[in-house]
Coordinates of N, CA and C in Angstrom, one line a residue:
X1 N -9.4 -62.8 24.5 CA -9.8 -64.0 24.3 C -10.0 -64.9 25.4
X2 N -11.1 -65.9 25.3 CA -11.1 -67.1 25.8 C -10.7 -68.6 25.9
X3 N -9.8 -69.3 26.2 CA -9.5 -70.6 26.1 C -9.9 -71.7 26.8
X4 N -10.1 -72.8 26.4 CA -10.3 -74.1 27.3 C -9.3 -74.4 26.7
X5 N -8.7 -75.3 28.0 CA -7.2 -75.9 28.0 C -7.6 -77.5 28.7
X6 N -7.2 -78.5 27.7 CA -7.4 -79.7 27.9 C -5.6 -80.6 28.1
X7 N -5.6 -81.0 29.3 CA -4.4 -82.0 29.2 C -4.9 -83.3 29.6
X8 N -5.0 -84.5 29.2 CA -5.2 -85.8 29.2 C -3.8 -86.4 29.0
X9 N -3.0 -86.4 28.7 CA -2.0 -87.0 28.1 C -1.1 -87.6 28.9
X10 N -1.1 -87.6 30.4 CA -0.7 -88.3 31.5 C -2.0 -88.9 32.6
X11 N -1.6 -89.0 34.2 CA -2.0 -89.8 34.6 C -2.9 -88.2 35.1
X12 N -2.5 -87.1 35.0 CA -3.2 -85.7 35.6 C -4.3 -85.1 34.4
X13 N -5.6 -85.5 34.9 CA -6.3 -84.8 34.3 C -6.5 -82.8 34.4
X14 N -6.1 -82.4 33.6 CA -6.0 -80.8 33.6 C -7.0 -80.3 32.8
X15 N -7.7 -78.7 33.4 CA -8.9 -78.3 32.7 C -9.0 -76.9 33.2
X16 N -8.7 -76.2 32.4 CA -8.6 -74.7 32.6 C -9.3 -73.8 31.5
X17 N -10.2 -72.9 31.9 CA -10.7 -71.7 31.2 C -10.3 -70.6 31.6
X18 N -9.4 -70.0 30.5 CA -9.0 -68.6 30.7 C -9.7 -67.5 29.7
X19 N -10.2 -66.3 30.7 CA -10.7 -65.3 30.1 C -10.3 -64.1 29.7
X20 N -10.0 -63.3 28.9 CA -8.9 -62.2 29.1 C -7.7 -62.4 29.8
X21 N -7.0 -63.4 29.6 CA -5.7 -63.6 29.9 C -6.1 -63.8 31.6
X22 N -7.4 -64.2 32.1 CA -7.1 -64.0 33.8 C -7.9 -65.7 34.1
X23 N -7.4 -66.4 34.9 CA -7.8 -67.6 34.7 C -9.2 -67.3 35.7
X24 N -10.0 -68.2 34.9 CA -11.5 -68.2 35.5 C -11.4 -69.4 36.0
X25 N -10.9 -70.3 35.9 CA -11.4 -71.7 36.7 C -10.5 -72.9 36.2
X26 N -10.0 -73.8 37.2 CA -9.3 -74.8 36.9 C -9.2 -76.1 37.6
X27 N -9.7 -77.6 36.9 CA -10.0 -78.6 37.3 C -8.3 -79.5 37.1
X28 N -7.7 -79.9 38.4 CA -6.9 -80.7 38.2 C -6.6 -82.0 39.2
X29 N -6.6 -83.2 38.3 CA -6.5 -84.3 39.6 C -5.8 -85.6 39.1
X30 N -5.2 -86.0 40.2 CA -4.0 -87.0 39.6 C -4.6 -88.2 40.4
X31 N -5.2 -89.2 39.6 CA -5.9 -90.0 40.1 C -5.8 -90.8 38.9
X32 N -5.8 -92.3 39.0 CA -5.2 -93.6 37.5 C -6.9 -93.8 37.6
X33 N -7.8 -92.8 36.9 CA -9.1 -93.4 36.6 C -9.1 -92.8 34.8
X34 N -10.1 -93.7 34.2 CA -10.4 -92.9 32.6 C -10.5 -91.9 32.4
X35 N -9.6 -91.2 31.4 CA -10.1 -90.0 31.2 C -11.3 -89.9 30.5
X36 N -11.6 -90.8 29.5 CA -12.6 -90.8 28.6 C -13.9 -91.1 29.2
X37 N -13.9 -91.6 30.6 CA -15.0 -91.4 31.3 C -15.3 -90.0 31.7
X38 N -14.2 -89.3 32.3 CA -14.0 -88.4 33.0 C -14.0 -86.8 32.5
X39 N -13.5 -86.7 31.6 CA -13.3 -85.8 30.7 C -14.6 -85.0 30.5
X40 N -15.5 -85.2 29.7 CA -16.5 -84.5 29.4 C -17.6 -83.6 30.1
X41 N -18.0 -84.7 31.2 CA -18.0 -84.5 32.9 C -17.5 -83.0 33.4
X42 N -16.5 -83.3 33.4 CA -15.5 -82.5 33.8 C -15.4 -81.0 33.3
X43 N -15.5 -81.1 32.0 CA -15.6 -80.1 31.2 C -16.7 -79.1 31.3
X44 N -18.2 -79.8 31.2 CA -19.1 -79.3 31.5 C -19.1 -78.7 33.0
X45 N -18.5 -79.3 34.0 CA -18.3 -78.4 35.5 C -18.0 -77.7 35.5
X46 N -16.9 -77.2 34.4 CA -15.9 -76.0 34.7 C -16.5 -75.0 33.7
X47 N -17.5 -75.1 33.1 CA -17.9 -74.1 31.9 C -19.0 -73.5 33.1
X48 N -19.8 -74.6 33.2 CA -20.8 -74.2 34.3 C -19.8 -73.2 35.5
X49 N -19.1 -73.5 36.1 CA -18.7 -72.8 37.2 C -17.8 -71.5 36.9
X50 N -17.4 -71.4 35.7 CA -17.0 -70.2 35.4 C -18.1 -69.2 34.7
X51 N -18.6 -69.6 34.8 CA -20.2 -69.3 33.4 C -19.8 -68.7 32.0
X52 N -19.6 -70.0 31.4 CA -18.5 -69.8 30.1 C -19.6 -70.5 29.3
X53 N -19.9 -70.2 28.3 CA -21.0 -70.8 27.2 C -20.2 -71.3 26.0
X54 N -20.3 -72.5 25.7 CA -19.5 -73.1 24.5 C -19.3 -71.7 23.5
X55 N -20.1 -71.0 23.2 CA -20.0 -70.5 21.7 C -19.2 -69.1 22.2
X56 N -18.9 -69.3 23.6 CA -17.9 -67.8 23.9 C -16.7 -68.5 23.9
X57 N -16.4 -69.2 23.8 CA -14.7 -69.9 23.9 C -14.1 -69.4 22.3
X58 N -12.8 -68.8 22.3 CA -12.3 -68.2 21.1 C -11.2 -69.2 20.6
X59 N -10.9 -70.1 21.3 CA -10.0 -71.2 20.9 C -9.5 -72.4 21.9
X60 N -9.2 -73.4 21.4 CA -9.1 -74.5 22.2 C -7.8 -74.8 22.7
X61 N -7.0 -75.3 23.6 CA -5.8 -75.5 23.8 C -5.8 -76.8 24.3
X62 N -4.6 -77.6 23.4 CA -4.5 -79.4 24.3 C -3.0 -80.0 24.0
X63 N -2.9 -80.2 25.3 CA -1.6 -81.0 25.3 C -1.3 -82.5 24.0
X64 N -0.5 -82.4 23.3 CA -0.8 -83.4 22.3 C 0.5 -84.6 22.5
X65 N 0.9 -84.5 23.9 CA 2.0 -85.6 24.0 C 3.3 -85.1 24.0
X66 N 4.2 -86.4 23.9 CA 4.3 -87.6 24.3 C 3.6 -88.0 25.9
X67 N 3.1 -89.1 25.8 CA 2.3 -89.7 27.4 C 1.9 -90.9 26.9
X68 N 0.6 -91.3 27.7 CA -0.2 -92.3 27.2 C -1.0 -92.2 26.1
X69 N -0.5 -92.9 25.6 CA -1.3 -93.0 24.0 C -2.5 -93.1 24.0
X70 N -3.5 -93.5 24.9 CA -4.6 -93.8 25.2 C -4.7 -92.0 25.4
X71 N -4.6 -91.5 26.7 CA -4.7 -90.4 26.9 C -4.9 -89.1 25.8
X72 N -3.2 -89.3 25.2 CA -3.6 -88.5 24.2 C -4.4 -88.3 23.1
X73 N -4.6 -89.3 22.7 CA -5.9 -89.6 21.8 C -6.9 -89.1 22.3
X74 N -7.5 -89.1 23.6 CA -8.8 -88.8 24.2 C -8.4 -87.1 24.3
X75 N -7.7 -87.0 24.5 CA -7.8 -85.0 24.6 C -7.6 -84.8 23.3
X76 N -6.8 -85.1 22.3 CA -6.5 -84.4 21.2 C -8.3 -84.7 20.5
X77 N -8.5 -85.9 20.4 CA -9.9 -86.0 19.8 C -11.0 -85.2 20.2
X78 N -10.8 -85.2 21.7 CA -12.2 -84.1 22.1 C -11.8 -82.8 22.0
X79 N -10.8 -82.3 21.8 CA -10.5 -80.8 21.6 C -10.9 -80.7 20.1
X80 N -10.4 -81.5 19.2 CA -10.8 -81.6 17.8 C -12.1 -81.3 17.6
X81 N -12.9 -82.2 18.0 CA -14.2 -82.2 18.2 C -15.0 -81.1 18.5
X82 N -14.7 -80.6 19.5 CA -15.2 -79.7 20.3 C -15.2 -77.9 19.1
X83 N -14.0 -78.3 18.5 CA -13.3 -76.9 18.0 C -14.2 -76.8 16.7
X84 N -14.0 -78.3 15.8 CA -15.0 -78.5 14.9 C -16.6 -78.3 15.0
X85 N -17.3 -78.2 15.7 CA -18.3 -78.1 16.2 C -18.6 -76.7 16.4
X86 N -17.7 -76.0 17.1 CA -18.0 -74.6 17.6 C -17.6 -73.8 16.5
X87 N -16.4 -74.0 15.7 CA -15.9 -73.0 14.4 C -15.0 -72.4 14.8
X88 N -13.9 -72.8 15.9 CA -12.8 -72.3 16.4 C -11.5 -72.8 16.2
X89 N -10.4 -72.5 16.6 CA -9.2 -73.2 16.3 C -8.8 -74.0 17.5
X90 N -7.5 -74.8 17.3 CA -7.3 -75.7 18.4 C -5.8 -75.5 17.9
X91 N -5.1 -75.0 19.3 CA -3.5 -75.3 19.6 C -3.0 -76.2 20.6
X92 N -2.2 -77.2 19.6 CA -1.9 -78.3 20.3 C -0.2 -77.6 21.0
X93 N -0.1 -78.2 21.7 CA 1.2 -77.7 22.6 C 2.1 -79.0 23.6
X94 N 3.1 -79.4 23.0 CA 3.6 -80.3 23.8 C 3.2 -80.6 25.2
X95 N 3.1 -82.0 25.5 CA 2.9 -82.2 26.8 C 4.2 -81.7 27.7
X96 N 5.5 -82.3 27.2 CA 6.7 -81.8 28.0 C 7.1 -80.3 27.9
X97 N 6.7 -79.5 27.3 CA 6.7 -77.9 27.3 C 5.5 -77.4 28.1
X98 N 4.3 -77.8 28.5 CA 3.2 -77.6 29.3 C 4.2 -77.8 30.8
X99 N 4.8 -78.6 30.9 CA 5.3 -79.4 32.0 C 6.4 -78.3 32.0
X100 N 7.3 -78.2 31.4 CA 8.2 -77.1 31.6 C 8.1 -75.8 32.3
X101 N 6.7 -75.3 31.4 CA 6.4 -73.7 32.1 C 6.4 -74.0 33.3
X102 N 6.1 -75.0 34.3 CA 6.0 -74.9 35.9 C 7.1 -74.4 36.4
X103 N 8.3 -74.6 35.2 CA 9.5 -74.2 35.9 C 9.9 -72.6 35.4
X104 N 9.0 -71.9 34.4 CA 10.0 -70.9 34.3 C 10.5 -69.5 35.2
X105 N 10.6 -69.9 36.6 CA 11.0 -68.5 37.3 C 12.7 -69.3 37.6
X106 N 12.7 -70.8 37.2 CA 13.8 -71.0 37.3 C 15.3 -70.2 36.6
X107 N 16.2 -70.0 37.0 CA 17.1 -69.3 36.2 C 17.9 -69.9 35.0
X108 N 17.8 -71.0 35.3 CA 19.1 -72.2 34.1 C 18.0 -73.0 33.3
X109 N 18.2 -74.5 33.0 CA 17.7 -74.7 32.3 C 16.6 -75.9 33.1
X110 N 15.5 -76.4 32.2 CA 14.5 -76.9 32.8 C 13.8 -78.1 32.2
X111 N 14.4 -79.6 32.5 CA 14.1 -80.8 32.1 C 12.9 -81.6 32.6
X112 N 11.7 -81.5 31.8 CA 10.7 -82.0 32.2 C 10.7 -83.5 31.3
X113 N 10.2 -84.4 32.1 CA 10.3 -85.9 31.3 C 9.2 -86.8 31.9
X114 N 8.8 -87.5 31.0 CA 8.2 -88.9 31.6 C 8.4 -89.9 31.5
X115 N 8.2 -90.9 32.1 CA 8.8 -92.2 32.0 C 8.5 -93.3 31.1
X116 N 9.3 -93.7 30.3 CA 8.6 -94.4 28.8 C 9.0 -95.9 29.3
X117 N 9.2 -96.7 30.5 CA 9.4 -98.0 30.4 C 10.7 -98.4 30.1
X118 N 11.2 -99.4 31.0 CA 12.5 -100.0 30.3 C 13.8 -99.2 30.2
X119 N 13.9 -97.9 31.5 CA 14.9 -97.2 31.6 C 14.6 -95.9 30.5
X120 N 13.8 -96.1 29.4 CA 13.4 -95.1 28.6 C 12.3 -93.7 29.0
X121 N 12.9 -92.4 28.7 CA 12.1 -91.4 29.1 C 11.7 -90.5 27.8
X122 N 10.9 -90.1 27.8 CA 10.4 -88.8 27.0 C 10.3 -87.6 27.7
X123 N 11.5 -86.8 27.1 CA 12.4 -85.5 27.9 C 12.4 -84.6 26.2
X124 N 13.0 -83.4 27.1 CA 13.4 -82.4 26.4 C 13.9 -81.2 27.5
X125 N 14.8 -80.3 26.8 CA 15.3 -79.1 27.8 C 15.1 -77.6 27.4
X126 N 14.6 -76.9 28.3 CA 14.4 -75.9 27.6 C 15.2 -74.6 28.7
X127 N 14.8 -73.5 28.4 CA 15.4 -72.3 28.6 C 14.1 -71.7 29.7
X128 N 14.2 -70.7 30.4 CA 13.2 -70.2 31.2 C 12.1 -69.7 30.1
X129 N 12.6 -69.0 28.8 CA 11.5 -68.3 28.0 C 10.8 -69.4 27.1
X130 N 11.0 -70.7 27.5 CA 10.5 -71.9 26.8 C 11.2 -72.2 25.1
X131 N 12.0 -71.9 25.2 CA 12.7 -72.1 23.6 C 13.5 -73.5 23.9
X132 N 13.6 -74.3 23.1 CA 14.2 -75.6 23.5 C 15.9 -75.5 23.0
X133 N 16.0 -75.9 24.3 CA 17.9 -75.9 24.2 C 18.3 -77.4 23.5
X134 N 17.6 -78.2 23.9 CA 17.5 -79.8 23.3 C 16.3 -80.2 22.7
X135 N 16.2 -80.7 21.8 CA 15.1 -81.0 21.3 C 14.2 -82.3 21.9
X136 N 13.1 -82.4 22.1 CA 12.2 -83.3 22.9 C 12.6 -84.8 22.3
X137 N 12.8 -86.0 22.8 CA 13.1 -87.3 22.3 C 12.7 -88.4 23.4
X138 N 12.9 -89.4 23.0 CA 12.8 -90.4 24.0 C 14.1 -91.7 23.7
X139 N 15.0 -91.1 24.6 CA 16.4 -92.5 24.8 C 16.2 -92.6 26.4
X140 N 17.4 -93.0 26.4 CA 17.6 -94.3 27.8 C 17.9 -92.9 29.0
X141 N 17.4 -93.0 30.0 CA 17.8 -91.6 31.0 C 19.3 -91.4 31.2
X142 N 19.7 -92.5 31.3 CA 21.3 -92.7 31.6 C 22.1 -92.0 30.3
X143 N 21.7 -91.9 29.2 CA 22.3 -91.3 27.9 C 21.9 -90.1 28.1
X144 N 20.4 -89.7 28.2 CA 20.3 -88.3 28.6 C 21.0 -87.6 29.5
X145 N 21.2 -88.0 30.7 CA 21.6 -87.4 31.7 C 23.4 -87.5 31.4
X146 N 23.9 -88.1 30.9 CA 25.2 -88.1 30.3 C 25.3 -86.6 29.5
X147 N 24.5 -86.5 28.7 CA 24.3 -85.8 27.6 C 24.4 -84.1 28.3
X148 N 23.4 -84.0 29.9 CA 23.0 -82.9 30.5 C 24.5 -82.7 31.3
X149 N 25.1 -83.8 31.5 CA 26.6 -83.5 32.8 C 27.1 -82.6 31.8
X150 N 27.5 -82.6 30.3 CA 28.7 -82.2 29.4 C 28.2 -80.2 29.7
X151 N 26.8 -80.3 29.6 CA 26.5 -78.9 29.9 C 27.3 -77.9 30.9
X152 N 27.5 -78.6 32.4 CA 28.3 -78.0 33.7 C 27.2 -76.6 33.8
X153 N 25.6 -76.8 34.3 CA 24.8 -75.9 34.4 C 23.9 -76.7 34.8
X154 N 23.2 -75.7 36.2 CA 22.2 -76.4 37.1 C 20.9 -76.6 36.1
X155 N 20.2 -78.1 36.8 CA 19.0 -78.4 35.5 C 17.7 -78.9 37.0
X156 N 16.8 -78.1 36.0 CA 15.6 -78.3 37.1 C 14.9 -79.3 36.2
X157 N 14.7 -80.4 37.2 CA 14.1 -81.7 36.8 C 12.8 -81.6 37.1
X158 N 11.6 -81.8 36.3 CA 10.3 -82.0 36.1 C 9.6 -83.2 36.1
X159 N 9.0 -83.5 36.8 CA 8.0 -85.1 36.2 C 7.4 -85.6 37.2
X160 N 6.1 -85.9 37.1 CA 5.2 -87.2 37.8 C 6.0 -88.5 38.1
X161 N 6.9 -88.7 37.1 CA 7.9 -89.9 37.5 C 9.3 -89.7 38.3
X162 N 9.4 -88.8 38.8 CA 10.7 -88.3 39.3 C 11.4 -89.0 40.3
X163 N 10.5 -89.8 41.0 CA 10.6 -90.8 42.4 C 11.4 -91.8 41.6
X164 N 10.8 -91.9 40.2 CA 11.2 -93.7 39.2 C 12.8 -93.0 39.0
X165 N 13.2 -92.1 38.9 CA 14.6 -91.9 38.3 C 15.4 -90.6 39.4
X166 N 14.8 -90.9 40.5 CA 15.7 -89.8 41.5 C 17.5 -90.2 41.7
X167 N 17.2 -90.9 41.9 CA 18.4 -91.5 42.1 C 19.4 -91.9 41.8
X168 N 19.3 -91.9 40.2 CA 20.0 -92.3 39.0 C 20.3 -90.5 38.6
X169 N 19.3 -89.7 38.4 CA 19.5 -88.1 38.6 C 21.0 -87.6 39.3
X170 N 20.7 -87.9 40.4 CA 21.3 -87.5 41.4 C 22.8 -88.5 41.5
X171 N 22.7 -89.6 41.0 CA 24.0 -90.2 40.6 C 25.0 -89.5 39.0
X172 N 24.3 -89.2 38.5 CA 25.1 -88.7 37.5 C 25.6 -87.0 37.5
X173 N 24.6 -86.6 38.3 CA 24.5 -84.9 38.2 C 24.9 -83.8 39.6
X174 N 25.0 -85.2 40.4 CA 25.0 -84.7 42.0 C 24.4 -83.1 42.2
X175 N 25.2 -82.3 42.3 CA 24.4 -80.9 42.7 C 23.8 -80.2 41.5
X176 N 24.3 -80.8 40.7 CA 23.7 -80.1 38.9 C 22.4 -80.5 38.8
X177 N 21.9 -81.4 39.7 CA 20.1 -81.6 39.7 C 19.6 -81.0 40.7
X178 N 18.5 -80.3 39.9 CA 17.4 -79.3 41.0 C 16.0 -80.0 40.9
X179 N 15.7 -80.6 41.9 CA 14.6 -81.5 41.8 C 13.4 -80.5 42.7
X180 N 12.4 -80.3 42.5 CA 11.6 -79.1 43.5 C 10.5 -80.4 44.3
X181 N 9.8 -79.3 44.8 CA 8.8 -80.1 45.9 C 7.7 -80.4 44.7
X182 N 7.1 -81.5 45.4 CA 6.1 -82.2 44.5 C 5.1 -81.3 43.4
X183 N 4.5 -80.2 44.1 CA 3.3 -79.5 43.4 C 4.2 -78.7 42.1
X184 N 5.4 -78.4 42.3 CA 5.5 -78.2 40.7 C 6.1 -79.4 39.8
X185 N 5.7 -80.6 39.9 CA 5.9 -82.1 38.9 C 4.6 -82.2 38.0
X186 N 3.4 -81.3 38.5 CA 2.4 -81.5 37.3 C 1.8 -80.5 37.0
X187 N 1.4 -80.4 35.6 CA 1.7 -79.7 35.1 C -0.1 -79.0 35.2
X188 N 0.2 -77.5 35.2 CA -1.3 -76.8 35.2 C -1.7 -76.3 34.0
X189 N -2.8 -76.5 33.7 CA -3.6 -76.4 32.6 C -3.5 -75.1 32.2
X190 N -3.8 -73.9 33.3 CA -3.7 -72.7 33.0 C -2.5 -72.2 32.2
X191 N -1.5 -72.8 32.2 CA -0.4 -72.6 31.9 C -0.4 -73.3 30.2
X192 N -1.0 -74.1 30.0 CA -1.1 -74.7 28.6 C -2.4 -73.6 27.9
X193 N -3.1 -73.1 28.4 CA -4.0 -71.7 28.2 C -3.9 -70.8 27.8
X194 N -2.7 -70.5 28.8 CA -2.2 -68.9 28.4 C -1.1 -68.9 27.1
X195 N -0.4 -70.4 27.1 CA 0.5 -70.7 26.2 C 0.0 -70.3 24.7
X196 N -1.6 -71.0 24.6 CA -2.2 -71.0 23.4 C -2.6 -69.7 22.8
X197 N -2.7 -68.8 23.7 CA -2.6 -67.5 23.4 C -1.6 -66.9 22.5
X198 N -0.5 -67.1 22.7 CA 0.9 -66.6 22.1 C 1.3 -67.2 20.9
X199 N 0.5 -68.2 20.7 CA 0.9 -69.4 19.3 C -0.4 -69.7 18.5
X200 N 0.2 -70.0 17.1 CA -0.5 -69.7 16.0 C -1.2 -71.5 16.0
X201 N -2.3 -71.2 15.9 CA -3.4 -72.5 15.6 C -2.9 -73.6 14.6
X202 N -2.9 -74.3 14.4 CA -2.5 -75.2 13.0 C -3.7 -75.5 12.5
X203 N -3.8 -76.0 10.9 CA -4.9 -76.8 10.4 C -5.9 -77.3 11.3
X204 N -6.9 -77.8 11.6 CA -7.7 -78.8 12.3 C -6.6 -80.2 11.8
X205 N -7.0 -80.3 10.6 CA -6.6 -81.9 10.3 C -5.5 -82.2 10.1
X206 N -4.5 -81.1 10.9 CA -3.0 -81.5 10.3 C -2.5 -81.8 11.9
X207 N -3.5 -81.7 12.8 CA -3.1 -82.0 14.2 C -3.3 -83.6 14.6
X208 N -2.0 -83.9 14.8 CA -1.8 -85.3 15.2 C -1.3 -85.4 16.7
X209 N -1.2 -86.8 17.1 CA -0.3 -86.6 18.5 C 1.1 -86.8 18.1
X210 N 1.5 -86.1 19.5 CA 3.0 -86.0 19.1 C 3.7 -87.4 20.3
X211 N 3.7 -88.6 19.5 CA 4.2 -89.9 20.4 C 5.6 -89.7 20.9
X212 N 6.4 -89.2 19.4 CA 7.6 -89.5 20.0 C 8.2 -90.6 19.7
X213 N 7.4 -92.0 19.5 CA 8.1 -93.3 19.2 C 7.0 -94.0 19.0
X214 N 6.6 -94.6 17.9 CA 5.3 -95.3 17.7 C 4.8 -96.6 18.9
X215 N 3.5 -96.6 18.7 CA 3.3 -97.6 20.0 C 3.8 -98.7 19.6
X216 N 3.7 -99.8 20.8 CA 4.7 -101.3 20.5 C 3.5 -102.4 19.6
X217 N 2.8 -101.8 19.8 CA 1.7 -102.9 18.5 C 2.0 -103.1 17.1
X218 N 2.0 -101.5 17.4 CA 2.7 -100.8 15.8 C 3.6 -101.1 15.2
X219 N 5.1 -101.1 16.5 CA 6.2 -101.8 15.9 C 6.6 -103.0 16.0
X220 N 5.6 -103.6 16.4 CA 5.9 -105.8 16.2 C 4.8 -105.9 15.2
X221 N 4.2 -105.1 14.3 CA 3.6 -105.4 13.4 C 4.6 -105.0 11.9
X222 N 5.3 -103.5 12.1 CA 6.0 -103.5 11.1 C 7.2 -104.3 11.4
X223 N 7.7 -104.7 12.4 CA 9.0 -105.7 12.0 C 8.0 -107.4 11.3
X224 N 6.9 -107.8 11.9 CA 6.7 -108.9 11.0 C 6.2 -108.6 9.4
X225 N 6.3 -107.4 9.3 CA 6.1 -107.4 7.9 C 7.3 -107.1 6.9
X226 N 8.5 -106.6 7.6 CA 9.4 -106.7 6.7 C 10.4 -108.2 6.8
X227 N 9.8 -109.1 8.1 CA 10.2 -110.6 7.6 C 9.7 -111.0 6.8
X228 N 7.9 -110.7 6.0 CA 7.6 -111.4 4.7 C 8.3 -110.9 3.7

């Protein structure tokens, strides 16, 4: 099976081509640039470098959020458009699960998270086999940490935003918190591709962003409607 993986759900742009379970190529950048401008040229370059023709792809994997609203839409729209034109399925995978895969060799629980501003985070809790121990949620980091403390077990924290929350994590959990080196905090698109080989694709038109909360503009509009 040949899989193209796409992740533009956060600052990292990640692409991978996996052929028959072997990683043929991977592109990762962590720069604040517009994914909409860079994505298709990067896909073209990776396909050329790995000598992969579009018609040789069997499926496309995409991280469908949570994360940047715009980034999620770019990745999902690109994946669905390519899949539709090629007549192949798309497997949408949580961006949190994709990040949690970086810690699958850790022996206890894995907590991926993304900063959601105002003290909030998008987060979830996984075991090393990528089973959800706690469902993905959007809540205040201190509330989340209080619930993790009750587990009384080590927790591996993974996040591109770890520096924003490191102090409060260590304050709440002390030695219970495990924070690894920088390289572990950025999701490898190869894990996304490999995970997609083990999951059943959903109907193409049923694939929607996994925002975990509605965009602020929509929330304000709904609030205005309720006042009318």
